[in-house]
Amino acid sequence: MREQLKQLLQERVECYTSDTQERDERKLHLKKELMRNRSTEIVRVNAAGKVHSKRKEEKDTVLTYKVHLQYLLKQEDSFYIEEEMEEREARFRDGYLIDERDLVPSFEPEEVPPKWEEGSERLSYKYDRMKAVQYAERWWNEFNPAYHKFTDDCTNFISQCLHAGGIPMWGAPNKNKGWWIRGKSWSYTWTTAHSLYNLLAGGKGIQTKRLESAEEMDIGDIMCIDFEGNGRFDHNLIVTAKDQNGMPLVNAHTMNSRHRYWTYEDSSRYTPNIVYKFFSILDGV
């Protein structure tokens, strides 16, 4: 079974850089189309997979495995590396692979937050963008043991980055107030994508400025995504670099990614109704 998975992974890797080899896989097509639209070439792809669970379902054996993908990209005269993790599932029957698919994260919050109490806090701090980005680079594909680990970890990760940049916690132990985490207790704003969006949009506690376009963003700034365009934000990202055209490249958890292009058009969660909100993180005064 592992040899079959190894062969399948090799075929997928080759499809990224080939104009003749194709696979009926939406995510692969989305990635290649995004790169064409950006006039960016996928020069090489490296991939490493690791099986982390195995179960029996009647006649089938189901393996769940993770794939670490590294894309060497060329844009004009510049090269850079984009990285991402995939969670995939392969189904075998009588020793033969019969189905294989990407497991798309749900981005559903572990808790449904009540109405959040915005308050009127004005915190004093200096936001160190480089420290926030360094933290995002260090932990993009790992979980800092100093913090509780969540299944849907995108907002927890972004909160950690902001805290590493010097923004203090406040509001504990009220889960409906402030922005904080203590052991196995935390505010909704620390862990839930839409609640953090509300906090950033309010501009209190964490001082922000709304930006009109992605190109205005600087490293250390935060982007919020509503995939369905239904008014509820699902995902948060931190800008960690810029491409040759000055457009943001982002790091994120849940779909662990490093230096991914900001539009997420290559995501299985992408829809034409997607909504983006851009926030510059300011010093607290």
CSV table of N, CA and C in Angstrom, one decimal, residues 33-165:
chain,number,residue,atom,x,y,z
A,33,GLU,N,-3.7,27.0,-12.5
A,33,GLU,CA,-4.3,28.2,-13.1
A,33,GLU,C,-3.9,29.4,-12.4
A,34,LEU,N,-3.8,29.4,-11.0
A,34,LEU,CA,-3.4,30.6,-10.3
A,34,LEU,C,-2.0,31.0,-10.7
A,35,MET,N,-1.1,30.1,-10.8
A,35,MET,CA,0.2,30.4,-11.2
A,35,MET,C,0.3,31.0,-12.6
A,36,ARG,N,-0.5,30.5,-13.5
A,36,ARG,CA,-0.6,31.1,-14.9
A,36,ARG,C,-1.1,32.5,-14.8
A,37,ASN,N,-2.1,32.8,-14.0
A,37,ASN,CA,-2.7,34.1,-13.9
A,37,ASN,C,-1.7,35.1,-13.3
A,38,ARG,N,-0.8,34.6,-12.5
A,38,ARG,CA,0.3,35.4,-11.9
A,38,ARG,C,1.5,35.5,-12.7
A,39,SER,N,1.5,34.9,-13.9
A,39,SER,CA,2.8,34.8,-14.7
A,39,SER,C,3.9,34.2,-13.9
A,40,THR,N,3.6,33.2,-13.1
A,40,THR,CA,4.6,32.5,-12.2
A,40,THR,C,4.7,31.1,-12.7
A,41,GLU,N,6.0,30.6,-12.7
A,41,GLU,CA,6.3,29.3,-13.2
A,41,GLU,C,6.6,28.4,-12.0
A,42,ILE,N,5.9,27.2,-12.0
A,42,ILE,CA,6.3,26.2,-11.0
A,42,ILE,C,7.5,25.4,-11.5
A,43,VAL,N,8.7,25.7,-11.0
A,43,VAL,CA,9.9,25.2,-11.5
A,43,VAL,C,10.1,23.7,-11.1
A,44,ARG,N,9.8,23.5,-9.8
A,44,ARG,CA,10.0,22.2,-9.2
A,44,ARG,C,9.1,22.0,-8.0
A,45,VAL,N,8.7,20.8,-7.8
A,45,VAL,CA,7.9,20.4,-6.6
A,45,VAL,C,8.6,19.3,-5.8
A,46,ASN,N,8.8,19.4,-4.6
A,46,ASN,CA,9.2,18.3,-3.7
A,46,ASN,C,8.1,18.0,-2.8
A,47,ALA,N,7.9,16.7,-2.6
A,47,ALA,CA,6.8,16.2,-1.7
A,47,ALA,C,7.3,15.0,-0.8
A,48,ALA,N,6.9,15.1,0.4
A,48,ALA,CA,7.2,14.0,1.4
A,48,ALA,C,5.9,13.6,2.1
A,49,GLY,N,5.6,12.4,2.1
A,49,GLY,CA,4.3,11.9,2.8
A,49,GLY,C,4.6,11.0,4.0
A,50,LYS,N,3.7,11.1,5.0
A,50,LYS,CA,3.9,10.2,6.2
A,50,LYS,C,2.5,9.8,6.6
A,51,VAL,N,2.3,8.4,6.7
A,51,VAL,CA,1.0,7.9,7.2
A,51,VAL,C,1.0,8.0,8.7
A,52,HIS,N,-0.2,8.5,9.2
A,52,HIS,CA,-0.3,8.7,10.6
A,52,HIS,C,-1.5,8.0,11.2
A,53,SER,N,-2.4,7.3,10.4
A,53,SER,CA,-3.4,6.5,11.0
A,53,SER,C,-3.9,5.5,10.0
A,54,LYS,N,-4.4,4.4,10.5
A,54,LYS,CA,-4.8,3.2,9.7
A,54,LYS,C,-6.1,2.6,10.3
A,55,ARG,N,-7.1,2.4,9.5
A,55,ARG,CA,-8.3,1.8,10.1
A,55,ARG,C,-9.0,0.9,9.1
A,56,LYS,N,-9.8,0.0,9.6
A,56,LYS,CA,-10.5,-1.0,8.8
A,56,LYS,C,-12.0,-0.5,8.7
A,57,GLU,N,-12.5,-0.6,7.5
A,57,GLU,CA,-13.9,-0.3,7.2
A,57,GLU,C,-14.5,-1.4,6.4
A,58,GLU,N,-15.1,-2.4,7.0
A,58,GLU,CA,-15.6,-3.6,6.3
A,58,GLU,C,-14.5,-4.2,5.4
A,59,LYS,N,-14.6,-4.2,4.1
A,59,LYS,CA,-13.6,-4.8,3.3
A,59,LYS,C,-12.4,-3.9,3.0
A,60,ASP,N,-12.5,-2.7,3.4
A,60,ASP,CA,-11.5,-1.7,3.0
A,60,ASP,C,-10.5,-1.4,4.2
A,61,THR,N,-9.3,-1.0,3.7
A,61,THR,CA,-8.3,-0.4,4.7
A,61,THR,C,-8.1,1.0,4.3
A,62,VAL,N,-8.2,1.9,5.3
A,62,VAL,CA,-8.2,3.3,5.0
A,62,VAL,C,-6.9,3.9,5.7
A,63,LEU,N,-6.1,4.6,4.9
A,63,LEU,CA,-4.9,5.2,5.5
A,63,LEU,C,-5.1,6.7,5.4
A,64,THR,N,-4.8,7.4,6.5
A,64,THR,CA,-4.8,8.9,6.5
A,64,THR,C,-3.3,9.3,6.6
A,65,TYR,N,-2.9,10.2,5.7
A,65,TYR,CA,-1.5,10.6,5.7
A,65,TYR,C,-1.4,12.1,5.4
A,66,LYS,N,-0.2,12.6,5.8
A,66,LYS,CA,0.1,14.0,5.5
A,66,LYS,C,1.1,14.2,4.5
A,67,VAL,N,1.0,15.2,3.6
A,67,VAL,CA,2.0,15.4,2.6
A,67,VAL,C,2.5,16.9,2.7
A,68,HIS,N,3.8,17.0,2.8
A,68,HIS,CA,4.5,18.3,2.9
A,68,HIS,C,5.0,18.6,1.4
A,69,LEU,N,4.4,19.7,0.9
A,69,LEU,CA,4.7,20.1,-0.5
A,69,LEU,C,5.5,21.4,-0.5
A,70,GLN,N,6.6,21.4,-1.2
A,70,GLN,CA,7.5,22.6,-1.4
A,70,GLN,C,7.5,22.9,-2.9
A,71,TYR,N,7.0,24.1,-3.2
A,71,TYR,CA,7.0,24.6,-4.6
A,71,TYR,C,8.1,25.6,-4.8
A,72,LEU,N,9.0,25.3,-5.8
A,72,LEU,CA,10.0,26.3,-6.2
A,72,LEU,C,9.4,27.1,-7.3
A,73,LEU,N,9.1,28.4,-7.0
A,73,LEU,CA,8.4,29.3,-8.0
A,73,LEU,C,9.3,30.3,-8.6
A,74,LYS,N,9.1,30.6,-9.8
A,74,LYS,CA,9.9,31.7,-10.5
A,74,LYS,C,8.9,32.7,-11.0
A,75,GLN,N,9.1,34.0,-10.6
A,75,GLN,CA,8.3,35.1,-11.0
A,75,GLN,C,9.2,36.2,-11.5
A,76,GLU,N,9.1,36.4,-12.8
A,76,GLU,CA,10.1,37.3,-13.5
A,76,GLU,C,11.5,36.8,-13.2
A,77,ASP,N,12.4,37.6,-12.6
A,77,ASP,CA,13.7,37.1,-12.4
A,77,ASP,C,14.0,36.7,-10.9
A,78,SER,N,12.9,36.5,-10.2
A,78,SER,CA,13.0,36.1,-8.8
A,78,SER,C,12.5,34.6,-8.5
A,79,PHE,N,13.1,34.0,-7.5
A,79,PHE,CA,12.7,32.7,-7.1
A,79,PHE,C,12.3,32.7,-5.7
A,80,TYR,N,11.3,32.0,-5.3
A,80,TYR,CA,11.0,31.8,-3.9
A,80,TYR,C,10.3,30.5,-3.7
A,81,ILE,N,10.2,30.0,-2.4
A,81,ILE,CA,9.6,28.7,-2.1
A,81,ILE,C,8.3,28.9,-1.3
A,82,GLU,N,7.3,28.3,-1.8
A,82,GLU,CA,6.0,28.2,-1.1
A,82,GLU,C,5.8,26.8,-0.5
A,83,GLU,N,5.3,26.7,0.7
A,83,GLU,CA,5.1,25.4,1.3
A,83,GLU,C,3.7,25.2,1.8
A,84,GLU,N,3.2,24.0,1.8
A,84,GLU,CA,1.9,23.7,2.4
A,84,GLU,C,1.8,22.2,2.8
A,85,MET,N,0.9,22.0,3.8
A,85,MET,CA,0.7,20.6,4.2
A,85,MET,C,-0.7,20.2,3.7
A,86,GLU,N,-0.8,19.0,3.3
A,86,GLU,CA,-2.1,18.4,2.9
A,86,GLU,C,-2.4,17.2,3.8
A,87,GLU,N,-3.7,17.1,4.2
A,87,GLU,CA,-4.2,15.9,4.9
A,87,GLU,C,-5.0,15.1,3.9
A,88,ARG,N,-4.5,13.9,3.6
A,88,ARG,CA,-5.2,13.1,2.6
A,88,ARG,C,-5.6,11.7,3.1
A,89,GLU,N,-6.5,11.1,2.4
A,89,GLU,CA,-7.0,9.8,2.7
A,89,GLU,C,-7.0,8.8,1.5
A,90,ALA,N,-6.5,7.6,1.7
A,90,ALA,CA,-6.4,6.6,0.7
A,90,ALA,C,-7.2,5.4,1.1
A,91,ARG,N,-8.0,4.8,0.2
A,91,ARG,CA,-8.8,3.6,0.5
A,91,ARG,C,-8.3,2.5,-0.4
A,92,PHE,N,-8.0,1.4,0.3
A,92,PHE,CA,-7.5,0.2,-0.4
A,92,PHE,C,-8.5,-1.0,-0.2
A,93,ARG,N,-8.6,-1.8,-1.2
A,93,ARG,CA,-9.5,-3.0,-1.2
A,93,ARG,C,-8.7,-4.2,-1.8
A,94,ASP,N,-8.5,-5.2,-1.1
A,94,ASP,CA,-7.7,-6.4,-1.6
A,94,ASP,C,-6.3,-6.0,-2.0
A,95,GLY,N,-5.8,-5.0,-1.2
A,95,GLY,CA,-4.4,-4.5,-1.5
A,95,GLY,C,-4.3,-3.5,-2.6
A,96,TYR,N,-5.4,-3.1,-3.3
A,96,TYR,CA,-5.3,-2.2,-4.4
A,96,TYR,C,-5.9,-0.8,-4.0
A,97,LEU,N,-5.3,0.2,-4.5
A,97,LEU,CA,-5.9,1.6,-4.2
A,97,LEU,C,-7.1,1.8,-5.0
A,98,ILE,N,-8.3,2.1,-4.4
A,98,ILE,CA,-9.5,2.3,-5.1
A,98,ILE,C,-10.0,3.7,-5.0
A,99,ASP,N,-9.5,4.5,-4.1
A,99,ASP,CA,-9.9,5.9,-3.9
A,99,ASP,C,-8.8,6.7,-3.1
A,100,GLU,N,-8.6,7.9,-3.5
A,100,GLU,CA,-7.7,8.8,-2.8
A,100,GLU,C,-8.1,10.2,-2.9
A,101,ARG,N,-8.1,11.0,-1.8
A,101,ARG,CA,-8.7,12.3,-1.8
A,101,ARG,C,-8.0,13.2,-0.8
A,102,ASP,N,-8.2,14.5,-1.0
A,102,ASP,CA,-7.8,15.5,-0.1
A,102,ASP,C,-8.9,15.7,1.0
A,103,LEU,N,-8.4,15.8,2.3
A,103,LEU,CA,-9.4,16.0,3.3
A,103,LEU,C,-9.4,17.5,3.6
A,104,VAL,N,-10.5,18.2,3.2
A,104,VAL,CA,-10.7,19.6,3.3
A,104,VAL,C,-11.1,20.0,4.7
A,105,PRO,N,-10.3,20.9,5.3
A,105,PRO,CA,-10.6,21.3,6.7
A,105,PRO,C,-12.0,22.0,6.7
A,106,SER,N,-12.7,21.9,7.8
A,106,SER,CA,-14.0,22.4,7.9
A,106,SER,C,-14.0,23.9,8.3
A,107,PHE,N,-13.0,24.4,9.0
A,107,PHE,CA,-12.9,25.7,9.5
A,107,PHE,C,-14.1,26.1,10.4
A,108,GLU,N,-14.8,25.0,11.0
A,108,GLU,CA,-15.9,25.3,11.9
A,108,GLU,C,-15.3,25.6,13.3
A,109,PRO,N,-15.8,26.6,14.0
A,109,PRO,CA,-15.3,26.9,15.4
A,109,PRO,C,-15.7,25.8,16.3
A,110,GLU,N,-14.8,25.5,17.3
A,110,GLU,CA,-15.1,24.5,18.3
A,110,GLU,C,-16.3,25.0,19.2
A,111,GLU,N,-16.4,26.3,19.4
A,111,GLU,CA,-17.5,26.9,20.1
A,111,GLU,C,-18.2,28.0,19.3
A,112,VAL,N,-19.5,28.1,19.5
A,112,VAL,CA,-20.2,29.1,18.8
A,112,VAL,C,-20.3,30.3,19.7
A,113,PRO,N,-19.6,31.4,19.4
A,113,PRO,CA,-19.5,32.5,20.4
A,113,PRO,C,-20.8,33.3,20.5
A,114,PRO,N,-21.2,33.7,21.7
A,114,PRO,CA,-22.3,34.6,21.9
A,114,PRO,C,-21.8,36.0,21.4
A,115,LYS,N,-22.7,37.0,21.6
A,115,LYS,CA,-22.3,38.4,21.2
A,115,LYS,C,-21.1,38.8,22.0
A,116,TRP,N,-20.1,39.3,21.3
A,116,TRP,CA,-18.9,39.7,22.0
A,116,TRP,C,-19.0,41.1,22.5
A,117,GLU,N,-18.4,41.3,23.7
A,117,GLU,CA,-18.4,42.6,24.4
A,117,GLU,C,-17.1,43.3,23.9
A,118,GLU,N,-17.3,44.3,23.1
A,118,GLU,CA,-16.2,45.0,22.5
A,118,GLU,C,-15.4,45.8,23.6
A,119,GLY,N,-16.1,46.5,24.4
A,119,GLY,CA,-15.5,47.3,25.5
A,119,GLY,C,-14.8,48.5,24.8
A,120,SER,N,-14.0,49.2,25.7
A,120,SER,CA,-13.4,50.4,25.2
A,120,SER,C,-11.9,50.5,25.6
A,121,GLU,N,-11.3,49.3,25.7
A,121,GLU,CA,-9.9,49.2,26.1
A,121,GLU,C,-8.9,50.0,25.1
A,122,ARG,N,-8.0,50.7,25.7
A,122,ARG,CA,-7.0,51.3,24.8
A,122,ARG,C,-5.6,50.9,25.4
A,123,LEU,N,-5.0,49.9,24.8
A,123,LEU,CA,-3.8,49.3,25.4
A,123,LEU,C,-2.6,50.1,24.8
A,124,SER,N,-1.5,50.1,25.6
A,124,SER,CA,-0.3,50.7,25.2
A,124,SER,C,0.7,49.6,24.8
A,125,TYR,N,1.2,49.6,23.6
A,125,TYR,CA,2.2,48.6,23.2
A,125,TYR,C,2.8,49.1,21.9
A,126,LYS,N,4.0,48.5,21.6
A,126,LYS,CA,4.6,48.8,20.3
A,126,LYS,C,4.6,47.5,19.5
A,127,TYR,N,4.0,47.5,18.4
A,127,TYR,CA,3.9,46.2,17.6
A,127,TYR,C,5.2,46.0,16.8
A,128,ASP,N,5.9,44.9,17.1
A,128,ASP,CA,7.1,44.5,16.4
A,128,ASP,C,6.8,43.6,15.3
A,129,ARG,N,6.7,44.1,14.0
A,129,ARG,CA,6.3,43.3,12.9
A,129,ARG,C,7.2,42.1,12.6
A,130,MET,N,8.5,42.4,12.8
A,130,MET,CA,9.5,41.4,12.5
A,130,MET,C,9.4,40.2,13.5
A,131,LYS,N,9.1,40.5,14.7
A,131,LYS,CA,9.0,39.4,15.7
A,131,LYS,C,7.7,38.6,15.4
A,132,ALA,N,6.7,39.2,15.0
A,132,ALA,CA,5.4,38.5,14.6
A,132,ALA,C,5.7,37.6,13.4
A,133,VAL,N,6.4,38.1,12.4
A,133,VAL,CA,6.7,37.3,11.2
A,133,VAL,C,7.7,36.2,11.6
A,134,GLN,N,8.7,36.5,12.4
A,134,GLN,CA,9.6,35.4,12.8
A,134,GLN,C,8.9,34.3,13.5
A,135,TYR,N,7.9,34.6,14.3
A,135,TYR,CA,7.1,33.6,15.0
A,135,TYR,C,6.3,32.8,14.0
A,136,ALA,N,5.7,33.5,13.0
A,136,ALA,CA,4.9,32.8,12.0
A,136,ALA,C,5.8,31.9,11.1
A,137,GLU,N,7.0,32.3,10.9
A,137,GLU,CA,7.9,31.4,10.1
A,137,GLU,C,8.4,30.2,10.9
A,138,ARG,N,8.6,30.4,12.2
A,138,ARG,CA,9.1,29.3,13.1
A,138,ARG,C,8.0,28.3,13.3
A,139,TRP,N,6.8,28.7,13.4
A,139,TRP,CA,5.7,27.7,13.9
A,139,TRP,C,4.7,27.4,12.8
A,140,TRP,N,4.9,27.8,11.5
A,140,TRP,CA,3.9,27.6,10.5
A,140,TRP,C,3.5,26.2,10.4
A,141,ASN,N,4.4,25.2,10.6
A,141,ASN,CA,4.0,23.8,10.4
A,141,ASN,C,4.2,23.0,11.7
A,142,GLU,N,4.2,23.7,12.9
A,142,GLU,CA,4.3,23.0,14.1
A,142,GLU,C,3.4,23.7,15.1
A,143,PHE,N,3.2,23.1,16.3
A,143,PHE,CA,2.4,23.7,17.3
A,143,PHE,C,3.2,24.0,18.5
A,144,ASN,N,3.2,25.2,18.9
A,144,ASN,CA,4.0,25.7,20.1
A,144,ASN,C,3.4,25.0,21.3
A,145,PRO,N,4.2,24.2,22.0
A,145,PRO,CA,3.7,23.5,23.2
A,145,PRO,C,3.3,24.4,24.4
A,146,ALA,N,3.6,25.7,24.3
A,146,ALA,CA,3.2,26.6,25.3
A,146,ALA,C,1.8,27.0,25.2
A,147,TYR,N,1.1,26.6,24.1
A,147,TYR,CA,-0.3,26.9,23.9
A,147,TYR,C,-1.1,25.7,23.7
A,148,HIS,N,-2.4,25.8,24.0
A,148,HIS,CA,-3.3,24.7,23.7
A,148,HIS,C,-3.4,24.5,22.2
A,149,LYS,N,-3.5,23.2,21.8
A,149,LYS,CA,-3.6,22.9,20.4
A,149,LYS,C,-5.0,22.6,20.0
A,150,PHE,N,-5.5,23.3,18.9
A,150,PHE,CA,-6.8,23.2,18.4
A,150,PHE,C,-6.9,22.4,17.1
A,151,THR,N,-8.0,21.7,16.8
A,151,THR,CA,-8.2,21.1,15.5
A,151,THR,C,-8.2,22.1,14.4
A,152,ASP,N,-9.1,23.1,14.6
A,152,ASP,CA,-9.1,24.3,13.7
A,152,ASP,C,-8.3,25.4,14.3
A,153,ASP,N,-7.0,25.5,13.9
A,153,ASP,CA,-6.0,26.2,14.7
A,153,ASP,C,-5.7,27.6,14.1
A,154,CYS,N,-6.4,28.0,13.0
A,154,CYS,CA,-5.9,29.2,12.3
A,154,CYS,C,-5.9,30.4,13.1
A,155,THR,N,-6.9,30.6,13.9
A,155,THR,CA,-7.0,31.9,14.7
A,155,THR,C,-6.1,31.8,15.9
A,156,ASN,N,-6.0,30.7,16.5
A,156,ASN,CA,-5.1,30.5,17.6
A,156,ASN,C,-3.7,30.8,17.2
A,157,PHE,N,-3.3,30.4,16.0
A,157,PHE,CA,-2.0,30.6,15.4
A,157,PHE,C,-1.7,32.1,15.2
A,158,ILE,N,-2.7,32.8,14.6
A,158,ILE,CA,-2.6,34.2,14.3
A,158,ILE,C,-2.5,35.0,15.6
A,159,SER,N,-3.3,34.6,16.6
A,159,SER,CA,-3.3,35.3,17.9
A,159,SER,C,-1.9,35.2,18.5
A,160,GLN,N,-1.3,34.0,18.4
A,160,GLN,CA,0.1,33.8,18.9
A,160,GLN,C,1.1,34.7,18.2
A,161,CYS,N,0.9,34.8,16.9
A,161,CYS,CA,1.8,35.7,16.1
A,161,CYS,C,1.7,37.2,16.6
A,162,LEU,N,0.5,37.6,16.8
A,162,LEU,CA,0.3,39.0,17.2
A,162,LEU,C,0.8,39.2,18.6
A,163,HIS,N,0.7,38.2,19.5
A,163,HIS,CA,1.2,38.3,20.8
A,163,HIS,C,2.7,38.3,20.8
A,164,ALA,N,3.3,37.5,19.9
A,164,ALA,CA,4.8,37.5,19.8
A,164,ALA,C,5.3,38.8,19.3
A,165,GLY,N,4.4,39.6,18.6
A,165,GLY,CA,4.8,40.9,18.1
A,165,GLY,C,4.6,42.0,19.2
